[in-house]
């Protein structure tokens, strides 16, 4: 029996594109409703299912009973992308801090959580766990939570190693999503210690400013602004990423957060620049329904025909429409941010969240998933072992192809075919992954060939002559 390890070839360090699936988005009405079937499995290197819960006996559990079925569908996406990794997140903005505090407070409680996590992750086919540990050195937490989180990370990693060895399976991945605010970092994390046991760390480099303030400010600036004073000088992605690195986290383990949404303010004067007076909360998105929060596709809808302004020192855009001021990311700022993280050798980017992109393609007129697609092009598409060395869509007139080792791929191959994997008759080292009539060419690791019988990459069959 040959054990096949499906891994991509050696890629540059800044090649991760981690995408969150917000399970609550399926409850939105009409065009805002987003389900697992809307996820393109070929665009992100990692998908994180948000969120799960912790019960009264410190076990990792689904948030709702319907999540069990969703877990199966979510992990079924890997049949269309053999290199995709899936993780289950626990925590989130509405998660009660006390649950984490209780769980980490004793060795017994942590062990209960760890064992339940391994069981749940393996049962439903997840590749790892994401700890959404955001603000646990502050209000609602206990004084020892900082040190206890370090213990949790170490004990989880050790248990994952043992379980992987005993079952002869790839070790479960362990990651965390953490605050980008300097004061919270100091209060909540022993950075160097947790970094030793985490595979990567998602730094939440957004929501630095928002409608809770009385002047306008971009919620996800790359650099410090000329008007920033006091602690505000730390309220930018550059400061946060450098601080995490300087405290002892390896650069390649740090993943920079990108928000597929804007933060809106209501202006209260004729001024409309950065720092203009505002009464806080902006209007709610018509599909997302949260005040001052506009999905990427909602910004396209509201800003149609509106001129975008550029914040030169912070390298991000904003726009005003009537009395609404919104800061967001566009292709220019994404280009700048990706260039930044590559120049600093950071591990990649993560996006909150898939449902906020223009997943239907009807609002931004840039094709489906323009935010994620652009990041995929910048971070993933040119990497060895990439899931998209050739892409064509039926909705645009542009076709992008890359020659495989045995000639040009058939970019029209998947039109009219059921989503799934198919052999490439012109190159046994590669195969086609079809999704919604879009053709993706995937390559097996060096030396392996695609076998349709198992829908997997395997060693080539060798004839033995006596």
PDB file of C-alpha atoms in Angstrom, residues 106-398:
ATOM      1  CA  UNK A 106      -7.872  23.902  34.228  1.00  0.00           C
ATOM      2  CA  UNK A 107      -5.892  21.060  32.683  1.00  0.00           C
ATOM      3  CA  UNK A 108      -8.985  18.837  32.915  1.00  0.00           C
ATOM      4  CA  UNK A 109     -11.157  21.334  31.021  1.00  0.00           C
ATOM      5  CA  UNK A 110      -8.539  21.846  28.319  1.00  0.00           C
ATOM      6  CA  UNK A 111      -8.162  18.088  27.873  1.00  0.00           C
ATOM      7  CA  UNK A 112     -11.920  17.694  27.465  1.00  0.00           C
ATOM      8  CA  UNK A 113     -11.916  20.408  24.787  1.00  0.00           C
ATOM      9  CA  UNK A 114      -8.904  18.982  22.958  1.00  0.00           C
ATOM     10  CA  UNK A 115     -10.242  15.426  22.788  1.00  0.00           C
ATOM     11  CA  UNK A 116     -13.675  16.606  21.636  1.00  0.00           C
ATOM     12  CA  UNK A 117     -12.024  18.785  18.993  1.00  0.00           C
ATOM     13  CA  UNK A 118     -10.038  15.882  17.560  1.00  0.00           C
ATOM     14  CA  UNK A 119     -13.168  13.718  17.460  1.00  0.00           C
ATOM     15  CA  UNK A 120     -15.318  16.366  15.770  1.00  0.00           C
ATOM     16  CA  UNK A 121     -12.671  17.435  13.251  1.00  0.00           C
ATOM     17  CA  UNK A 122     -11.870  13.874  12.193  1.00  0.00           C
ATOM     18  CA  UNK A 123     -15.488  12.740  12.088  1.00  0.00           C
ATOM     19  CA  UNK A 124     -16.477  15.427   9.594  1.00  0.00           C
ATOM     20  CA  UNK A 125     -13.257  15.635   7.592  1.00  0.00           C
ATOM     21  CA  UNK A 126     -11.776  18.967   8.683  1.00  0.00           C
ATOM     22  CA  UNK A 127      -8.022  19.430   8.329  1.00  0.00           C
ATOM     23  CA  UNK A 128      -7.619  21.628  11.388  1.00  0.00           C
ATOM     24  CA  UNK A 129      -8.868  24.022  14.043  1.00  0.00           C
ATOM     25  CA  UNK A 130      -8.915  27.822  14.156  1.00  0.00           C
ATOM     26  CA  UNK A 131      -9.019  29.483  17.586  1.00  0.00           C
ATOM     27  CA  UNK A 132     -10.692  32.865  17.199  1.00  0.00           C
ATOM     28  CA  UNK A 133      -9.101  34.262  20.365  1.00  0.00           C
ATOM     29  CA  UNK A 134      -9.571  38.015  20.005  1.00  0.00           C
ATOM     30  CA  UNK A 135      -9.943  39.942  23.251  1.00  0.00           C
ATOM     31  CA  UNK A 136      -9.229  37.601  26.083  1.00  0.00           C
ATOM     32  CA  UNK A 137      -6.923  39.718  28.171  1.00  0.00           C
ATOM     33  CA  UNK A 138      -9.569  42.369  28.757  1.00  0.00           C
ATOM     34  CA  UNK A 139     -13.133  42.642  30.029  1.00  0.00           C
ATOM     35  CA  UNK A 140     -14.847  39.349  30.782  1.00  0.00           C
ATOM     36  CA  UNK A 141     -11.668  37.297  30.950  1.00  0.00           C
ATOM     37  CA  UNK A 142      -9.630  36.045  33.886  1.00  0.00           C
ATOM     38  CA  UNK A 143      -6.146  37.287  34.882  1.00  0.00           C
ATOM     39  CA  UNK A 144      -4.449  34.019  33.941  1.00  0.00           C
ATOM     40  CA  UNK A 145      -6.088  33.650  30.520  1.00  0.00           C
ATOM     41  CA  UNK A 146      -2.986  34.931  28.724  1.00  0.00           C
ATOM     42  CA  UNK A 147      -0.798  32.153  30.110  1.00  0.00           C
ATOM     43  CA  UNK A 148      -3.577  29.573  29.866  1.00  0.00           C
ATOM     44  CA  UNK A 149      -4.024  30.298  26.172  1.00  0.00           C
ATOM     45  CA  UNK A 150      -0.338  29.497  25.720  1.00  0.00           C
ATOM     46  CA  UNK A 151      -0.896  26.173  27.494  1.00  0.00           C
ATOM     47  CA  UNK A 152      -3.931  25.451  25.322  1.00  0.00           C
ATOM     48  CA  UNK A 153      -1.934  26.003  22.129  1.00  0.00           C
ATOM     49  CA  UNK A 154       0.884  23.727  23.298  1.00  0.00           C
ATOM     50  CA  UNK A 155      -1.433  20.984  24.505  1.00  0.00           C
ATOM     51  CA  UNK A 156      -3.488  21.113  21.294  1.00  0.00           C
ATOM     52  CA  UNK A 157      -0.370  20.881  19.122  1.00  0.00           C
ATOM     53  CA  UNK A 158       1.048  18.000  21.188  1.00  0.00           C
ATOM     54  CA  UNK A 159      -2.255  16.112  21.052  1.00  0.00           C
ATOM     55  CA  UNK A 160      -2.552  16.678  17.287  1.00  0.00           C
ATOM     56  CA  UNK A 161       0.967  15.287  16.780  1.00  0.00           C
ATOM     57  CA  UNK A 162       0.239  12.171  18.855  1.00  0.00           C
ATOM     58  CA  UNK A 163      -3.114  11.534  17.166  1.00  0.00           C
ATOM     59  CA  UNK A 164      -1.652  11.955  13.684  1.00  0.00           C
ATOM     60  CA  UNK A 165       1.167   9.532  14.457  1.00  0.00           C
ATOM     61  CA  UNK A 166      -1.122   6.922  16.037  1.00  0.00           C
ATOM     62  CA  UNK A 167      -3.609   6.991  13.165  1.00  0.00           C
ATOM     63  CA  UNK A 168      -1.005   7.397  10.384  1.00  0.00           C
ATOM     64  CA  UNK A 169      -2.760  10.535   9.115  1.00  0.00           C
ATOM     65  CA  UNK A 170      -1.543  14.040   8.406  1.00  0.00           C
ATOM     66  CA  UNK A 171      -1.448  16.044  11.627  1.00  0.00           C
ATOM     67  CA  UNK A 172      -4.382  18.362  12.197  1.00  0.00           C
ATOM     68  CA  UNK A 173      -3.543  22.020  11.505  1.00  0.00           C
ATOM     69  CA  UNK A 174      -3.691  24.485  14.415  1.00  0.00           C
ATOM     70  CA  UNK A 175      -4.212  28.204  13.798  1.00  0.00           C
ATOM     71  CA  UNK A 176      -5.447  31.274  15.673  1.00  0.00           C
ATOM     72  CA  UNK A 177      -7.119  34.538  14.710  1.00  0.00           C
ATOM     73  CA  UNK A 178      -5.863  37.339  16.901  1.00  0.00           C
ATOM     74  CA  UNK A 179      -6.253  41.044  17.604  1.00  0.00           C
ATOM     75  CA  UNK A 180      -4.277  43.691  15.728  1.00  0.00           C
ATOM     76  CA  UNK A 181      -4.607  46.252  18.548  1.00  0.00           C
ATOM     77  CA  UNK A 182      -1.335  46.820  20.411  1.00  0.00           C
ATOM     78  CA  UNK A 183      -2.928  47.079  23.851  1.00  0.00           C
ATOM     79  CA  UNK A 184      -4.898  43.863  23.341  1.00  0.00           C
ATOM     80  CA  UNK A 185      -1.822  42.041  22.017  1.00  0.00           C
ATOM     81  CA  UNK A 186       0.084  43.025  25.167  1.00  0.00           C
ATOM     82  CA  UNK A 187      -2.773  41.910  27.427  1.00  0.00           C
ATOM     83  CA  UNK A 188      -3.784  38.710  25.659  1.00  0.00           C
ATOM     84  CA  UNK A 189      -0.878  36.862  24.040  1.00  0.00           C
ATOM     85  CA  UNK A 190       2.528  35.454  24.862  1.00  0.00           C
ATOM     86  CA  UNK A 191       3.424  35.921  21.230  1.00  0.00           C
ATOM     87  CA  UNK A 192       6.670  33.966  20.880  1.00  0.00           C
ATOM     88  CA  UNK A 193       5.320  31.006  22.880  1.00  0.00           C
ATOM     89  CA  UNK A 194       2.032  30.596  21.020  1.00  0.00           C
ATOM     90  CA  UNK A 195       3.750  31.105  17.661  1.00  0.00           C
ATOM     91  CA  UNK A 196       5.869  28.022  18.330  1.00  0.00           C
ATOM     92  CA  UNK A 197       2.755  25.841  18.377  1.00  0.00           C
ATOM     93  CA  UNK A 198       0.549  27.510  15.764  1.00  0.00           C
ATOM     94  CA  UNK A 199       0.865  26.719  12.057  1.00  0.00           C
ATOM     95  CA  UNK A 200      -0.209  30.230  11.144  1.00  0.00           C
ATOM     96  CA  UNK A 201      -1.718  33.291  12.797  1.00  0.00           C
ATOM     97  CA  UNK A 202      -4.486  35.419  11.254  1.00  0.00           C
ATOM     98  CA  UNK A 203      -3.985  39.034  12.359  1.00  0.00           C
ATOM     99  CA  UNK A 204      -7.284  40.944  12.276  1.00  0.00           C
ATOM    100  CA  UNK A 205      -5.944  44.035  10.513  1.00  0.00           C
ATOM    101  CA  UNK A 206      -9.303  45.745  10.028  1.00  0.00           C
ATOM    102  CA  UNK A 207     -11.948  47.548  12.101  1.00  0.00           C
ATOM    103  CA  UNK A 208      -9.295  49.971  13.394  1.00  0.00           C
ATOM    104  CA  UNK A 209     -11.890  52.720  12.891  1.00  0.00           C
ATOM    105  CA  UNK A 210     -15.634  52.638  12.522  1.00  0.00           C
ATOM    106  CA  UNK A 211     -19.030  54.168  13.225  1.00  0.00           C
ATOM    107  CA  UNK A 212     -18.376  53.977  16.965  1.00  0.00           C
ATOM    108  CA  UNK A 213     -16.191  57.093  16.468  1.00  0.00           C
ATOM    109  CA  UNK A 214     -17.311  60.679  15.794  1.00  0.00           C
ATOM    110  CA  UNK A 215     -14.964  61.403  12.891  1.00  0.00           C
ATOM    111  CA  UNK A 216     -14.375  59.522   9.649  1.00  0.00           C
ATOM    112  CA  UNK A 217     -11.482  57.102   9.359  1.00  0.00           C
ATOM    113  CA  UNK A 218     -10.594  54.139   7.153  1.00  0.00           C
ATOM    114  CA  UNK A 219     -11.127  50.901   9.045  1.00  0.00           C
ATOM    115  CA  UNK A 220      -8.281  49.009   7.373  1.00  0.00           C
ATOM    116  CA  UNK A 221      -5.438  51.396   6.438  1.00  0.00           C
ATOM    117  CA  UNK A 222      -2.101  49.920   5.453  1.00  0.00           C
ATOM    118  CA  UNK A 223      -0.009  52.668   7.025  1.00  0.00           C
ATOM    119  CA  UNK A 224      -0.231  55.289   9.757  1.00  0.00           C
ATOM    120  CA  UNK A 225      -2.104  58.422   8.748  1.00  0.00           C
ATOM    121  CA  UNK A 226      -0.711  61.948   9.006  1.00  0.00           C
ATOM    122  CA  UNK A 227      -3.540  62.858  11.413  1.00  0.00           C
ATOM    123  CA  UNK A 228      -2.983  59.902  13.752  1.00  0.00           C
ATOM    124  CA  UNK A 229      -1.866  60.825  17.270  1.00  0.00           C
ATOM    125  CA  UNK A 230      -1.499  59.004  20.584  1.00  0.00           C
ATOM    126  CA  UNK A 231      -2.419  55.314  20.412  1.00  0.00           C
ATOM    127  CA  UNK A 232      -3.954  55.849  16.960  1.00  0.00           C
ATOM    128  CA  UNK A 233      -0.471  55.650  15.462  1.00  0.00           C
ATOM    129  CA  UNK A 234      -0.753  51.869  15.965  1.00  0.00           C
ATOM    130  CA  UNK A 235      -4.150  51.613  14.217  1.00  0.00           C
ATOM    131  CA  UNK A 236      -2.952  50.311  10.864  1.00  0.00           C
ATOM    132  CA  UNK A 237      -1.997  46.984   9.293  1.00  0.00           C
ATOM    133  CA  UNK A 238       1.725  47.770   9.005  1.00  0.00           C
ATOM    134  CA  UNK A 239       2.060  48.587  12.692  1.00  0.00           C
ATOM    135  CA  UNK A 240       0.154  45.467  13.741  1.00  0.00           C
ATOM    136  CA  UNK A 241       2.014  43.049  11.491  1.00  0.00           C
ATOM    137  CA  UNK A 242       5.409  44.443  12.451  1.00  0.00           C
ATOM    138  CA  UNK A 243       4.505  44.332  16.154  1.00  0.00           C
ATOM    139  CA  UNK A 244       3.472  40.681  16.006  1.00  0.00           C
ATOM    140  CA  UNK A 245       6.724  39.886  14.201  1.00  0.00           C
ATOM    141  CA  UNK A 246       8.863  41.946  16.566  1.00  0.00           C
ATOM    142  CA  UNK A 247       7.292  40.187  19.589  1.00  0.00           C
ATOM    143  CA  UNK A 248       8.568  36.866  18.268  1.00  0.00           C
ATOM    144  CA  UNK A 249       6.139  35.494  15.678  1.00  0.00           C
ATOM    145  CA  UNK A 250       7.940  34.307  12.511  1.00  0.00           C
ATOM    146  CA  UNK A 251       6.948  36.474   9.549  1.00  0.00           C
ATOM    147  CA  UNK A 252       5.950  33.461   7.438  1.00  0.00           C
ATOM    148  CA  UNK A 253       3.399  32.403  10.061  1.00  0.00           C
ATOM    149  CA  UNK A 254       1.679  35.800  10.036  1.00  0.00           C
ATOM    150  CA  UNK A 255      -1.352  36.154   7.746  1.00  0.00           C
ATOM    151  CA  UNK A 256      -2.646  39.678   7.112  1.00  0.00           C
ATOM    152  CA  UNK A 257      -6.399  40.287   7.329  1.00  0.00           C
ATOM    153  CA  UNK A 258      -8.311  41.820   4.424  1.00  0.00           C
ATOM    154  CA  UNK A 259     -11.948  42.857   4.768  1.00  0.00           C
ATOM    155  CA  UNK A 260     -14.361  42.350   1.894  1.00  0.00           C
ATOM    156  CA  UNK A 261     -16.503  45.148   3.316  1.00  0.00           C
ATOM    157  CA  UNK A 262     -16.432  48.855   4.039  1.00  0.00           C
ATOM    158  CA  UNK A 263     -17.236  50.855   7.185  1.00  0.00           C
ATOM    159  CA  UNK A 264     -19.630  53.741   6.642  1.00  0.00           C
ATOM    160  CA  UNK A 265     -20.191  56.991   8.561  1.00  0.00           C
ATOM    161  CA  UNK A 266     -22.885  59.653   8.346  1.00  0.00           C
ATOM    162  CA  UNK A 267     -21.276  63.066   7.741  1.00  0.00           C
ATOM    163  CA  UNK A 268     -22.457  66.006   9.860  1.00  0.00           C
ATOM    164  CA  UNK A 269     -20.794  68.882   8.001  1.00  0.00           C
ATOM    165  CA  UNK A 270     -19.666  69.913   4.539  1.00  0.00           C
ATOM    166  CA  UNK A 271     -16.266  68.345   5.223  1.00  0.00           C
ATOM    167  CA  UNK A 272     -15.727  64.926   3.663  1.00  0.00           C
ATOM    168  CA  UNK A 273     -12.068  64.016   4.067  1.00  0.00           C
ATOM    169  CA  UNK A 274     -10.398  61.747   6.589  1.00  0.00           C
ATOM    170  CA  UNK A 275     -11.204  63.041  10.078  1.00  0.00           C
ATOM    171  CA  UNK A 276     -14.386  64.839   8.979  1.00  0.00           C
ATOM    172  CA  UNK A 277     -17.091  65.210  11.675  1.00  0.00           C
ATOM    173  CA  UNK A 278     -19.587  62.347  11.707  1.00  0.00           C
ATOM    174  CA  UNK A 279     -22.312  61.239  14.049  1.00  0.00           C
ATOM    175  CA  UNK A 280     -21.015  57.696  13.962  1.00  0.00           C
ATOM    176  CA  UNK A 281     -23.204  55.066  12.458  1.00  0.00           C
ATOM    177  CA  UNK A 282     -23.641  54.998   8.709  1.00  0.00           C
ATOM    178  CA  UNK A 283     -26.618  53.550   6.913  1.00  0.00           C
ATOM    179  CA  UNK A 284     -27.046  49.782   6.971  1.00  0.00           C
ATOM    180  CA  UNK A 285     -26.325  47.599   3.971  1.00  0.00           C
ATOM    181  CA  UNK A 286     -29.568  46.645   2.259  1.00  0.00           C
ATOM    182  CA  UNK A 287     -28.616  42.947   2.214  1.00  0.00           C
ATOM    183  CA  UNK A 288     -26.283  42.547   5.193  1.00  0.00           C
ATOM    184  CA  UNK A 289     -28.520  44.651   7.445  1.00  0.00           C
ATOM    185  CA  UNK A 290     -25.837  45.983   9.813  1.00  0.00           C
ATOM    186  CA  UNK A 291     -25.517  49.720  10.387  1.00  0.00           C
ATOM    187  CA  UNK A 292     -22.327  51.220   9.005  1.00  0.00           C
ATOM    188  CA  UNK A 293     -21.320  47.907   7.419  1.00  0.00           C
ATOM    189  CA  UNK A 294     -21.343  47.547   3.626  1.00  0.00           C
ATOM    190  CA  UNK A 295     -20.369  44.327   1.892  1.00  0.00           C
ATOM    191  CA  UNK A 296     -18.028  44.700  -1.085  1.00  0.00           C
ATOM    192  CA  UNK A 297     -20.974  44.171  -3.413  1.00  0.00           C
ATOM    193  CA  UNK A 298     -23.003  46.763  -1.513  1.00  0.00           C
ATOM    194  CA  UNK A 299     -20.257  49.357  -1.978  1.00  0.00           C
ATOM    195  CA  UNK A 300     -20.428  48.640  -5.714  1.00  0.00           C
ATOM    196  CA  UNK A 301     -24.185  49.129  -5.590  1.00  0.00           C
ATOM    197  CA  UNK A 302     -24.129  52.371  -3.584  1.00  0.00           C
ATOM    198  CA  UNK A 303     -21.068  53.909  -5.241  1.00  0.00           C
ATOM    199  CA  UNK A 304     -22.022  53.348  -8.871  1.00  0.00           C
ATOM    200  CA  UNK A 305     -20.940  56.460 -10.744  1.00  0.00           C
ATOM    201  CA  UNK A 306     -19.252  57.938  -7.634  1.00  0.00           C
ATOM    202  CA  UNK A 307     -15.603  59.005  -7.846  1.00  0.00           C
ATOM    203  CA  UNK A 308     -13.300  57.142  -5.456  1.00  0.00           C
ATOM    204  CA  UNK A 309     -10.799  59.185  -3.411  1.00  0.00           C
ATOM    205  CA  UNK A 310      -7.337  57.906  -2.457  1.00  0.00           C
ATOM    206  CA  UNK A 311      -5.841  58.359   1.026  1.00  0.00           C
ATOM    207  CA  UNK A 312      -2.247  58.792  -0.088  1.00  0.00           C
ATOM    208  CA  UNK A 313      -0.416  58.227   3.188  1.00  0.00           C
ATOM    209  CA  UNK A 314      -2.516  55.190   4.172  1.00  0.00           C
ATOM    210  CA  UNK A 315      -2.745  53.635   0.664  1.00  0.00           C
ATOM    211  CA  UNK A 316      -6.493  52.948   0.783  1.00  0.00           C
ATOM    212  CA  UNK A 317      -9.610  54.408  -0.887  1.00  0.00           C
ATOM    213  CA  UNK A 318     -12.807  56.011   0.348  1.00  0.00           C
ATOM    214  CA  UNK A 319     -15.844  57.555  -1.281  1.00  0.00           C
ATOM    215  CA  UNK A 320     -18.791  59.730  -0.348  1.00  0.00           C
ATOM    216  CA  UNK A 321     -22.353  59.473  -1.603  1.00  0.00           C
ATOM    217  CA  UNK A 322     -24.791  62.076  -0.327  1.00  0.00           C
ATOM    218  CA  UNK A 323     -24.038  62.200   3.436  1.00  0.00           C
ATOM    219  CA  UNK A 324     -22.420  58.753   3.601  1.00  0.00           C
ATOM    220  CA  UNK A 325     -18.633  58.292   3.889  1.00  0.00           C
ATOM    221  CA  UNK A 326     -17.242  54.786   3.394  1.00  0.00           C
ATOM    222  CA  UNK A 327     -13.709  53.403   3.584  1.00  0.00           C
ATOM    223  CA  UNK A 328     -13.094  50.095   1.810  1.00  0.00           C
ATOM    224  CA  UNK A 329     -10.563  48.130  -0.261  1.00  0.00           C
ATOM    225  CA  UNK A 330     -10.445  48.006  -4.059  1.00  0.00           C
ATOM    226  CA  UNK A 331      -8.094  46.416  -6.584  1.00  0.00           C
ATOM    227  CA  UNK A 332      -5.513  49.195  -6.216  1.00  0.00           C
ATOM    228  CA  UNK A 333      -5.324  48.886  -2.435  1.00  0.00           C
ATOM    229  CA  UNK A 334      -5.294  45.082  -2.634  1.00  0.00           C
ATOM    230  CA  UNK A 335      -2.357  45.310  -5.057  1.00  0.00           C
ATOM    231  CA  UNK A 336      -0.548  47.554  -2.587  1.00  0.00           C
ATOM    232  CA  UNK A 337      -1.290  45.331   0.415  1.00  0.00           C
ATOM    233  CA  UNK A 338      -0.214  42.136  -1.331  1.00  0.00           C
ATOM    234  CA  UNK A 339       3.007  43.792  -2.522  1.00  0.00           C
ATOM    235  CA  UNK A 340       3.587  44.855   1.085  1.00  0.00           C
ATOM    236  CA  UNK A 341       3.113  41.411   2.591  1.00  0.00           C
ATOM    237  CA  UNK A 342       5.321  39.825  -0.074  1.00  0.00           C
ATOM    238  CA  UNK A 343       8.061  42.406   0.499  1.00  0.00           C
ATOM    239  CA  UNK A 344       7.949  41.644   4.221  1.00  0.00           C
ATOM    240  CA  UNK A 345       7.880  37.868   3.705  1.00  0.00           C
ATOM    241  CA  UNK A 346       4.562  37.447   5.537  1.00  0.00           C
ATOM    242  CA  UNK A 347       2.718  34.192   4.951  1.00  0.00           C
ATOM    243  CA  UNK A 348      -0.214  35.491   2.948  1.00  0.00           C
ATOM    244  CA  UNK A 349      -3.657  37.012   3.421  1.00  0.00           C
ATOM    245  CA  UNK A 350      -6.984  35.992   4.876  1.00  0.00           C
ATOM    246  CA  UNK A 351     -10.389  37.392   3.950  1.00  0.00           C
ATOM    247  CA  UNK A 352     -13.496  38.020   5.996  1.00  0.00           C
ATOM    248  CA  UNK A 353     -15.589  36.760   4.321  1.00  0.00           C
ATOM    249  CA  UNK A 354     -16.706  34.890   1.196  1.00  0.00           C
ATOM    250  CA  UNK A 355     -20.336  36.004   1.425  1.00  0.00           C
ATOM    251  CA  UNK A 356     -19.354  39.692   1.282  1.00  0.00           C
ATOM    252  CA  UNK A 357     -17.720  39.434  -2.128  1.00  0.00           C
ATOM    253  CA  UNK A 358     -19.870  39.910  -5.233  1.00  0.00           C
ATOM    254  CA  UNK A 359     -20.473  36.163  -5.386  1.00  0.00           C
ATOM    255  CA  UNK A 360     -23.270  36.437  -7.959  1.00  0.00           C
ATOM    256  CA  UNK A 361     -21.394  38.908 -10.154  1.00  0.00           C
ATOM    257  CA  UNK A 362     -24.439  41.135 -10.582  1.00  0.00           C
ATOM    258  CA  UNK A 363     -23.418  44.225  -8.579  1.00  0.00           C
ATOM    259  CA  UNK A 364     -19.823  45.086  -9.443  1.00  0.00           C
ATOM    260  CA  UNK A 365     -19.889  43.978 -13.090  1.00  0.00           C
ATOM    261  CA  UNK A 366     -16.440  42.428 -12.612  1.00  0.00           C
ATOM    262  CA  UNK A 367     -17.410  38.745 -12.877  1.00  0.00           C
ATOM    263  CA  UNK A 368     -18.099  36.468  -9.924  1.00  0.00           C
ATOM    264  CA  UNK A 369     -16.096  36.927  -6.700  1.00  0.00           C
ATOM    265  CA  UNK A 370     -13.957  39.836  -7.971  1.00  0.00           C
ATOM    266  CA  UNK A 371     -12.377  40.536  -4.545  1.00  0.00           C
ATOM    267  CA  UNK A 372     -11.280  36.924  -3.944  1.00  0.00           C
ATOM    268  CA  UNK A 373     -10.439  36.332  -7.608  1.00  0.00           C
ATOM    269  CA  UNK A 374      -8.063  39.285  -7.664  1.00  0.00           C
ATOM    270  CA  UNK A 375      -6.309  38.077  -4.523  1.00  0.00           C
ATOM    271  CA  UNK A 376      -6.080  34.593  -5.966  1.00  0.00           C
ATOM    272  CA  UNK A 377      -4.343  35.993  -9.033  1.00  0.00           C
ATOM    273  CA  UNK A 378      -1.912  37.975  -6.872  1.00  0.00           C
ATOM    274  CA  UNK A 379      -1.124  35.276  -4.300  1.00  0.00           C
ATOM    275  CA  UNK A 380      -1.878  31.808  -5.593  1.00  0.00           C
ATOM    276  CA  UNK A 381      -2.227  31.477  -9.360  1.00  0.00           C
ATOM    277  CA  UNK A 382       1.476  31.576 -10.247  1.00  0.00           C
ATOM    278  CA  UNK A 383       2.624  29.198  -7.509  1.00  0.00           C
ATOM    279  CA  UNK A 384       3.930  25.692  -8.295  1.00  0.00           C
ATOM    280  CA  UNK A 385       1.169  23.184  -7.613  1.00  0.00           C
ATOM    281  CA  UNK A 386      -1.447  25.904  -7.936  1.00  0.00           C
ATOM    282  CA  UNK A 387      -5.047  24.813  -8.344  1.00  0.00           C
ATOM    283  CA  UNK A 388      -5.504  27.221 -11.225  1.00  0.00           C
ATOM    284  CA  UNK A 389      -2.683  27.016 -13.682  1.00  0.00           C
ATOM    285  CA  UNK A 390      -5.372  27.445 -16.325  1.00  0.00           C
ATOM    286  CA  UNK A 391      -8.716  29.187 -15.942  1.00  0.00           C
ATOM    287  CA  UNK A 392     -11.494  30.055 -18.300  1.00  0.00           C
ATOM    288  CA  UNK A 393     -14.982  31.316 -17.555  1.00  0.00           C
ATOM    289  CA  UNK A 394     -18.136  31.272 -19.608  1.00  0.00           C
ATOM    290  CA  UNK A 395     -19.175  34.699 -18.346  1.00  0.00           C
ATOM    291  CA  UNK A 396     -16.288  36.735 -19.712  1.00  0.00           C
ATOM    292  CA  UNK A 397     -14.503  37.021 -23.015  1.00  0.00           C
ATOM    293  CA  UNK A 398     -11.066  36.892 -21.403  1.00  0.00           C
TER     294      UNK A 398
END
